[in-house]
Short mmCIF file of C-alpha atoms and ligand atoms in Angstrom, two decimals:
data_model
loop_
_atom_site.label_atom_id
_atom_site.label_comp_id
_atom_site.label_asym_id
_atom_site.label_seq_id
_atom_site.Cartn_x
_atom_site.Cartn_y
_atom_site.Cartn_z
CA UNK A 1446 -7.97 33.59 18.90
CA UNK A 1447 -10.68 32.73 16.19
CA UNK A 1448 -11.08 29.18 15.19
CA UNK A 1449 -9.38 29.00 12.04
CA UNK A 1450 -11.27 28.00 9.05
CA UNK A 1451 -8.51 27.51 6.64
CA UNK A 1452 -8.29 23.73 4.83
CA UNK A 1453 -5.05 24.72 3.76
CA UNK A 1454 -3.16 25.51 7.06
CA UNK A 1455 -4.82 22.74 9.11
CA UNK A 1456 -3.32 19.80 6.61
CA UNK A 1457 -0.32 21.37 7.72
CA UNK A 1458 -1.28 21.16 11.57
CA UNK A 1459 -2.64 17.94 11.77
CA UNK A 1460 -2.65 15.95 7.47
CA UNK A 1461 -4.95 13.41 9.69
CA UNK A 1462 -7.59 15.05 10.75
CA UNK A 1463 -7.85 17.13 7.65
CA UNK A 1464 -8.06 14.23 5.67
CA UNK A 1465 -10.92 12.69 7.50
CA UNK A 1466 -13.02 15.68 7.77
CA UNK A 1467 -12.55 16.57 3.54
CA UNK A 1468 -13.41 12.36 3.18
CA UNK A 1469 -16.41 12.07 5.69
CA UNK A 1470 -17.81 15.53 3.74
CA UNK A 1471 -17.30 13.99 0.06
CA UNK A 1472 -20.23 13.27 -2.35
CA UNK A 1473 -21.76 11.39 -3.17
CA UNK A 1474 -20.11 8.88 -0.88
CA UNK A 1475 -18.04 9.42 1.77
CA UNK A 1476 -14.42 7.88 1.90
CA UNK A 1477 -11.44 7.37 4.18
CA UNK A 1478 -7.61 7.24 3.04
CA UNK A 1479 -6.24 4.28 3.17
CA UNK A 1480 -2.77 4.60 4.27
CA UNK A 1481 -4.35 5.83 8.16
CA UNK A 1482 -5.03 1.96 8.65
CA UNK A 1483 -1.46 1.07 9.78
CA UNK A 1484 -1.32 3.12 13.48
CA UNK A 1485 0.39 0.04 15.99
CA UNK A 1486 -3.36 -1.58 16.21
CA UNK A 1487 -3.60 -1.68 12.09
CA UNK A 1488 -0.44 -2.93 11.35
CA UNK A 1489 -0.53 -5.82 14.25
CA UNK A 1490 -4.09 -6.42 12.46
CA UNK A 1491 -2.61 -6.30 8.73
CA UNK A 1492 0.57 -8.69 9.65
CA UNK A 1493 -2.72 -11.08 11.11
CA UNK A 1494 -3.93 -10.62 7.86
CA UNK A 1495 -0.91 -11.44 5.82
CA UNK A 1496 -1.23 -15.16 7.79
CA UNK A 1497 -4.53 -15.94 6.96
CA UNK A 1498 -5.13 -18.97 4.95
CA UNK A 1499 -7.90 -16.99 3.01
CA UNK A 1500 -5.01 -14.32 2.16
CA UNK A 1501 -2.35 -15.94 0.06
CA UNK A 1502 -1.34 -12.45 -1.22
CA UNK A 1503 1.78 -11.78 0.54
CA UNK A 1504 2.96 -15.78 0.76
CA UNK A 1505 2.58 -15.71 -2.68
CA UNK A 1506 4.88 -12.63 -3.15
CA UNK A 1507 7.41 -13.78 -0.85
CA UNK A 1508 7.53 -17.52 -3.10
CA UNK A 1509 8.25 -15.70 -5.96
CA UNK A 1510 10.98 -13.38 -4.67
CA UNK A 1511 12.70 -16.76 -2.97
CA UNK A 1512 12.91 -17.63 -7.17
CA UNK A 1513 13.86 -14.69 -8.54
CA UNK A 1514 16.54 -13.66 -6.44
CA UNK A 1515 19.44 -14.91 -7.71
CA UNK A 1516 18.76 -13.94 -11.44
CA UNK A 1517 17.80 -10.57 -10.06
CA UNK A 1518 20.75 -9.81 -8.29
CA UNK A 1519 22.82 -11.31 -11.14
CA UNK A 1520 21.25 -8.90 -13.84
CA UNK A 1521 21.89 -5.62 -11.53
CA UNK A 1522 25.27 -3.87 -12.33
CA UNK A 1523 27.21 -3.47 -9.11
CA UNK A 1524 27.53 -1.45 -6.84
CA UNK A 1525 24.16 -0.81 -6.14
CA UNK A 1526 21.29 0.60 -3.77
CA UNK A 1527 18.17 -0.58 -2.82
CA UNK A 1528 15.23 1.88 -2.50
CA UNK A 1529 12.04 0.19 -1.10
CA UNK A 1530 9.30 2.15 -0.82
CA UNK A 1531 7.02 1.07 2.22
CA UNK A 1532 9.94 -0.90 4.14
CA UNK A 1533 9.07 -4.11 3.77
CA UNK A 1534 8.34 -7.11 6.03
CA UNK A 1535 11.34 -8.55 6.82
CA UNK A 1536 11.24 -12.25 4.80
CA UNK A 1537 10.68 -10.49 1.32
CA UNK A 1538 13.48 -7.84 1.00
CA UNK A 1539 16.16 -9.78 3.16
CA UNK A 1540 16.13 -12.59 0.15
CA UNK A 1541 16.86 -9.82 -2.49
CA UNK A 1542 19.64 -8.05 0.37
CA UNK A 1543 21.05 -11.31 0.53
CA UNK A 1544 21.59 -12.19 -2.58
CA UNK A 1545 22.78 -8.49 -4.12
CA UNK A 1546 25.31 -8.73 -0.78
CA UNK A 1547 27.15 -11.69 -2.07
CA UNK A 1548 27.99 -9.63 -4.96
CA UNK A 1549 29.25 -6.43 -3.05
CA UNK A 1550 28.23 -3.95 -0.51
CA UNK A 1551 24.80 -2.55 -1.02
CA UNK A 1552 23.32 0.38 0.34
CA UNK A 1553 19.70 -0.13 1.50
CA UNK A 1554 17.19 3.12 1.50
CA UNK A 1555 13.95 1.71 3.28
CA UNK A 1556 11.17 4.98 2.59
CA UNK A 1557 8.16 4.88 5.40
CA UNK A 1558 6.52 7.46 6.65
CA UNK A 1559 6.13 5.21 10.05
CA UNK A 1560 8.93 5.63 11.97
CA UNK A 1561 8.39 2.39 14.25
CA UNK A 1562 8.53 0.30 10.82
CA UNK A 1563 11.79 2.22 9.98
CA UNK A 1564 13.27 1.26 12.78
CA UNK A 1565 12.56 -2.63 13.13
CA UNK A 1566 13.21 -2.69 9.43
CA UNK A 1567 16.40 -0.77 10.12
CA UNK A 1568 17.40 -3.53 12.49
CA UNK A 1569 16.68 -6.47 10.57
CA UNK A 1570 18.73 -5.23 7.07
CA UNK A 1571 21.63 -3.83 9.08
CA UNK A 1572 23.09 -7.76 8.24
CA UNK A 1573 23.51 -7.20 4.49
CA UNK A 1574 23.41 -3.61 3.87
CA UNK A 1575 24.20 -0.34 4.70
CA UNK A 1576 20.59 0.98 5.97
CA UNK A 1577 19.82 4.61 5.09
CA UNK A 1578 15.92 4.80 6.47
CA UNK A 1579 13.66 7.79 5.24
CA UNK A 1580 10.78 8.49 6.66
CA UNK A 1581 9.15 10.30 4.35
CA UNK A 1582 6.64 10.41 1.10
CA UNK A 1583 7.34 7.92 -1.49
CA UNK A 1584 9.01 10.11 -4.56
CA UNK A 1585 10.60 12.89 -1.82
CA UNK A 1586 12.85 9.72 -0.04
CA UNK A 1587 13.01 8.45 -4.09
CA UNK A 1588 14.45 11.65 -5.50
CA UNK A 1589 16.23 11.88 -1.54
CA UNK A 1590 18.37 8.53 -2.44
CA UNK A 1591 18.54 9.36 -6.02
CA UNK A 1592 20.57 12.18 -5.27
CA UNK A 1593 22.87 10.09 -2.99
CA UNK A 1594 23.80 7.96 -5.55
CA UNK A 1595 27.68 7.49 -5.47
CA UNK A 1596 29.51 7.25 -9.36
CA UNK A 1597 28.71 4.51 -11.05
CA UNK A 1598 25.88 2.90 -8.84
CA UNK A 1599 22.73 1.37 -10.01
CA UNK A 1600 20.09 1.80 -8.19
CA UNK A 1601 17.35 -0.91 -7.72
CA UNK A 1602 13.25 0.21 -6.73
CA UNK A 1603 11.65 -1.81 -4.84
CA UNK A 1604 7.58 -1.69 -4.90
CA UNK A 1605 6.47 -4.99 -3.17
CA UNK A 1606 3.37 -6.08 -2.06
CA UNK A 1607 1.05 -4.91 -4.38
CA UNK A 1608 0.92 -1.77 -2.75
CA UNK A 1609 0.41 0.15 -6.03
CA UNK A 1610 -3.03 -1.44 -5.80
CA UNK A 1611 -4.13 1.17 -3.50
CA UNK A 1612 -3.95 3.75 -6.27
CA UNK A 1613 -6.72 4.53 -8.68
CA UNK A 1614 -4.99 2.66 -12.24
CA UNK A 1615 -4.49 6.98 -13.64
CA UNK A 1616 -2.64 7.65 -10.23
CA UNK A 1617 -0.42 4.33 -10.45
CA UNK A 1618 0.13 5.45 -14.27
CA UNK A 1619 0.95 8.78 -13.36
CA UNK A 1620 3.48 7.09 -9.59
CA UNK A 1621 5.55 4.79 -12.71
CA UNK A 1622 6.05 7.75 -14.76
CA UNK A 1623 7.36 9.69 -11.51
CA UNK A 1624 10.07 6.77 -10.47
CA UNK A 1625 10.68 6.64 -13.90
CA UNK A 1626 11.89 10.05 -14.15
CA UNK A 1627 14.40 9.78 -11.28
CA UNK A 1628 16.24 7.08 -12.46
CA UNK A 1629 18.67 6.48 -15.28
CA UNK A 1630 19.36 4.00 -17.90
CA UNK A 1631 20.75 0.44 -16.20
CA UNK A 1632 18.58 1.01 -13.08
CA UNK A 1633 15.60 -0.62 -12.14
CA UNK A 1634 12.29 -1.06 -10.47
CA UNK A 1635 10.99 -4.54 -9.19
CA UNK A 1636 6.85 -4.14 -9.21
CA UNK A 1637 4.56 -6.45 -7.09
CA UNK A 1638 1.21 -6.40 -8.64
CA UNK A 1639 -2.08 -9.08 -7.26
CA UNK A 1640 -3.55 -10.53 -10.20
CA UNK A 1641 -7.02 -11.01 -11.16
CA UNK A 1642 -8.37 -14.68 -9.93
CA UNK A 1643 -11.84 -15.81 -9.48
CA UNK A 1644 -14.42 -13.94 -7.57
CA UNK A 1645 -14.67 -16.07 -4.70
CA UNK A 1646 -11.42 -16.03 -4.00
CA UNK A 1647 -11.13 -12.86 -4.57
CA UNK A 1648 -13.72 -11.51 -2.15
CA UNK A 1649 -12.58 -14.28 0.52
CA UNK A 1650 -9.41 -12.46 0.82
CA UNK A 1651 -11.19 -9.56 2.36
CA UNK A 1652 -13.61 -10.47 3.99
CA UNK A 1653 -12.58 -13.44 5.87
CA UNK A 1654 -14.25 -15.97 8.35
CA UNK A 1655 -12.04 -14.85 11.49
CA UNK A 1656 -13.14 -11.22 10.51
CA UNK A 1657 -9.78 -10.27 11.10
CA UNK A 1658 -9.83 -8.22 7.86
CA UNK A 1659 -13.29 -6.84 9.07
CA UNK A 1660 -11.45 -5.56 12.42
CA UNK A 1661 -8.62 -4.28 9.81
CA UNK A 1662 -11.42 -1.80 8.85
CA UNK A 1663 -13.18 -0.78 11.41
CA UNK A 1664 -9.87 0.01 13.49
CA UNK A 1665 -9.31 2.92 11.16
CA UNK A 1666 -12.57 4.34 13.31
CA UNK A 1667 -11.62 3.07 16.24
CA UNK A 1668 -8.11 5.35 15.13
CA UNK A 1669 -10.22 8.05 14.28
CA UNK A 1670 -11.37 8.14 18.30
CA UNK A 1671 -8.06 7.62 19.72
CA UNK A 1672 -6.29 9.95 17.87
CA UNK A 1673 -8.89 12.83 17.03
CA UNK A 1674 -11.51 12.59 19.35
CA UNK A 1675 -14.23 10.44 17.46
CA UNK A 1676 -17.14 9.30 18.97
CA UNK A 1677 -17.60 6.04 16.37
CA UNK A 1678 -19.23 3.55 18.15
CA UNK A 1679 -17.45 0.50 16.05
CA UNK A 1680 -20.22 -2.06 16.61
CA UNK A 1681 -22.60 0.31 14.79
CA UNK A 1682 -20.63 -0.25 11.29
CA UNK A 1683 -19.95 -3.87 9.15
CA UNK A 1684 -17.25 -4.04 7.66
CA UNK A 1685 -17.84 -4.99 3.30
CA UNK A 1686 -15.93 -5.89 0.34
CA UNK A 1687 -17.36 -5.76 -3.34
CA UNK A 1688 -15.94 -6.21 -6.02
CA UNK A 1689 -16.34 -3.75 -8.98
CA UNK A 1690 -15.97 -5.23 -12.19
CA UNK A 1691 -15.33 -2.07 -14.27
CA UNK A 1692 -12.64 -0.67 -12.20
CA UNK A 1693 -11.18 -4.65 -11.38
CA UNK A 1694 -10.72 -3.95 -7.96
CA UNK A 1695 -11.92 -5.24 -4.56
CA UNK A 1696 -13.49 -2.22 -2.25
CA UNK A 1697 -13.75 -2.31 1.16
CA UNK A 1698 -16.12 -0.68 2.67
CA UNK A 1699 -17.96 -0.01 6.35
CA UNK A 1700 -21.77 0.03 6.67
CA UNK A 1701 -24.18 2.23 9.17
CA UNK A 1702 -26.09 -0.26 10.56
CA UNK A 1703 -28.67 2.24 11.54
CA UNK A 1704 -28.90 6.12 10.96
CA UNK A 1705 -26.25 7.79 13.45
CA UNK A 1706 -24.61 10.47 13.92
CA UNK A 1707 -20.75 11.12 14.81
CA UNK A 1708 -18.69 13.81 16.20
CA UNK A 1709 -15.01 14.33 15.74
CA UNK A 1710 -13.31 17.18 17.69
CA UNK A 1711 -9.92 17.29 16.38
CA UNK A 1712 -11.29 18.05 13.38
CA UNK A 1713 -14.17 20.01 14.59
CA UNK A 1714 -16.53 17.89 12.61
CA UNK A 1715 -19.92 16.39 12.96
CA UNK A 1716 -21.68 14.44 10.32
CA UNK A 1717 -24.83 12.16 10.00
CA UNK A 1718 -25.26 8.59 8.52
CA UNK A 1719 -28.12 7.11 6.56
CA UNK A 1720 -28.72 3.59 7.68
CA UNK A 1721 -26.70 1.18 5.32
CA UNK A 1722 -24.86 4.02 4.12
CA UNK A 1723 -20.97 3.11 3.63
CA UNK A 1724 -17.92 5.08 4.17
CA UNK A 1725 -15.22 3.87 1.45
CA UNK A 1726 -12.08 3.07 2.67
CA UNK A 1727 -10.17 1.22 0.61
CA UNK A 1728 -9.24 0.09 -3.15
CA UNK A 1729 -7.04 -2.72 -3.91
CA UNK A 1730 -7.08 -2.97 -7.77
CA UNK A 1731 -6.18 -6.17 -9.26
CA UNK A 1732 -3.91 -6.49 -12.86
CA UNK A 1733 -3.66 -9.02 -15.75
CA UNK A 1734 0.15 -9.42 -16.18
CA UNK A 1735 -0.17 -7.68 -19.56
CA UNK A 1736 -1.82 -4.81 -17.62
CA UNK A 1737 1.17 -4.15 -15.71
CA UNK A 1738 3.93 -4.38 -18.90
CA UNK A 1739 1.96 -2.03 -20.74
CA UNK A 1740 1.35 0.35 -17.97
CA UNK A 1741 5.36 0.43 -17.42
CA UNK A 1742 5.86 0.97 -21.49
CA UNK A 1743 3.57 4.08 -21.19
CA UNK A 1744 5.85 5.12 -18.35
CA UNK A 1745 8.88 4.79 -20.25
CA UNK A 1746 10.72 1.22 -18.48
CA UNK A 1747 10.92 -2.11 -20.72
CA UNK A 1748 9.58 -5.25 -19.01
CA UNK A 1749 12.75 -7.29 -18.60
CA UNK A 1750 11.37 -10.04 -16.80
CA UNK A 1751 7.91 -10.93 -15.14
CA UNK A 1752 7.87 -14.11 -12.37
CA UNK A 1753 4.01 -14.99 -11.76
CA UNK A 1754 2.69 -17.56 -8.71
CA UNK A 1755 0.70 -20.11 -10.01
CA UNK A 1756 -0.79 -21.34 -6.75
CA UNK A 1757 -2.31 -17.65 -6.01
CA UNK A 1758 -1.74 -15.50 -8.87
CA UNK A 1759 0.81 -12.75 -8.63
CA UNK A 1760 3.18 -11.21 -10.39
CA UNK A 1761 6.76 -9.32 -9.94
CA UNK A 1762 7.73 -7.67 -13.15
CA UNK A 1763 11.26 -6.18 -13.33
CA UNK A 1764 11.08 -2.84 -14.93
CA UNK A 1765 13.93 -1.47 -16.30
CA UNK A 1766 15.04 2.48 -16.89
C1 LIG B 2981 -1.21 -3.81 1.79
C2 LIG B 2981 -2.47 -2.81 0.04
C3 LIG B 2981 -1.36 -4.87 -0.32
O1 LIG B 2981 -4.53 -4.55 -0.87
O2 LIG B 2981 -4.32 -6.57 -0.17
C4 LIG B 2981 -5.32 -6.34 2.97
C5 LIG B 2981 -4.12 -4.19 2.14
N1 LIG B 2981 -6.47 -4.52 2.94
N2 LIG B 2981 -6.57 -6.62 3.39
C6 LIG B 2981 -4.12 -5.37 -0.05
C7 LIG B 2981 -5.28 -5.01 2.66
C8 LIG B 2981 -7.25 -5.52 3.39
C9 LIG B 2981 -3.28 -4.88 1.13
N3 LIG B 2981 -2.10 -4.09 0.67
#
């Protein structure tokens, strides 16, 4: 049989290797998708990350869920369901679980698309909820639980983590107006956004002395070769983060240290790199809290509530339909 040269119907065979062949061919700078960081290695490497005295993003988070809590659960009308999308580390969504439990059952829809993160997450909820897990895109498992909403229930979003920071601020626009539409008046969306803080700190975050964040990165190559038959030879890239002042967001980013060139079979691929050319590979886009209540007005949801962190600034802004 002829090799196939159809885009179209290899997404469908393999998304992965797809992906990296479209990103590694883009102009004028090649690029990576972000969400092929978490394979086992990446996520042991991110939860390293989350612990790292330079990275007070997620401890930050998790402080102000511990306070909001109880005022959360008290303003949700019962019965209701949780929907997280991304199932969360444990410590974050058990405290909201908890508290909504004490109230009445609660139904728990974690949304992943990795099916080992399901399951531990799965495990860990089973305590205070009923645990439906999805593994699938964000707004299919959304609409999914949406439609398996009993009379009467509320249903509460979960988006923790600043994980909306991945998207490009038109896409994130575009993801509020999407939840929006699949919910109804009395239900709501709790929305973990980073906030802009000095520069230092900023770029300290990602790009840390251990170099734990810089092995974060350069796993997604060393993914690349497990999983499609790369040839990246790791050493040959450093791992960068900038920050870019017009967009407000930190890049990360991994730079040939000399001119190379790589081979991946799974995708039937082969490209060249300049020396000190960089492959992008991720955004995280930071938010003034003001950002984030008008970007949920010009999705349609009132800000009922925002909690901020004043030791690292972050903010969870309770968004309702
Ligand atoms: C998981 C997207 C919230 O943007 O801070 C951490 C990912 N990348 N260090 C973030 C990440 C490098 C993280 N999020």
């Amino acid at each position: 049989m002829p090799l196939s040269g159809s885009l179209s119907t290899d997404r469908e065979l393999n998304p992965f290797a797809a992906e990296v062949r479209e990103g590694l061919s883009w102009q004028p700078r090649k690029q990576l998708p972000c969400q092929y960081f978490y394979d086992a290695t990446g996520s042991a490497l991110y939860e390293a990350i989350t612990v790292l005295p330079e990275y007070g993003l997620t401890r930050a988070d998790t402080r102000v869920i511990r306070r909001l809590a109880p005022a959360l659960s008290a303003r949700m009308p019962t019965p209701v369901a949780v929907v997280e999308l991304g199932s969360g580390s444990g410590a974050k969504t058990r405290r909201i679980l908890e508290s909504l439990a004490r109230r009445g059952p609660v139904d728990y829809y974690p949304i992943d698309v990795s099916a080992s993160a399901l399951a531990r997450c799965a495990q860990e909820m089973a305590a205070f909820a009923d645990v439906h897990p999805l593994a699938e895109s964000y707004m299919d498992g959304l609409r999914r639980a949406a439609d398996a909403r009993l009379p009467g229930q509320s249903l509460l979003v979960l988006f923790l983590g600043s994980t909306i920071g991945n998207f490009e601020r038109p896409a994130a626009q575009d993801f509020l107006g999407q939840v929006r539409a699949s919910l109804l008046p009395g239900d709501a969306l709790l929305l973990g956004t980073d906030l802009i803080k000095p520069l230092a700190r900023m770029l300290l975050a990602y790009d840390d002395p251990a170099g734990v964040t810089a092995a974060f990165n350069r796993n997604l190559l060393g993914r690349i070769n497990r999983e499609l038959g790369g040839n990246f030879v790791l050493r040959n890239f450093a791992h960068e983060a900038r920050w870019d002042p017009i967009h407000h967001r930190v890049e990360m980013h991994l730079r040939s240290l000399k001119a190379q060139r790589v081979s991946i079979r799974a995708a039937a691929f082969e490209c060249d790199l300049r020396k000190d050319e960089t492959i992008w590979t991720e955004s995280c886009h930071k938010f003034h809290p003001e950002e984030v209540r008008e970007m949920a007005a010009a999705a349609g949801f009132e800000c009922a509530a925002q909690w901020l962190d004043d030791t690292w600034p972050f903010a969870e802004s309770l968004l309702t339909a």
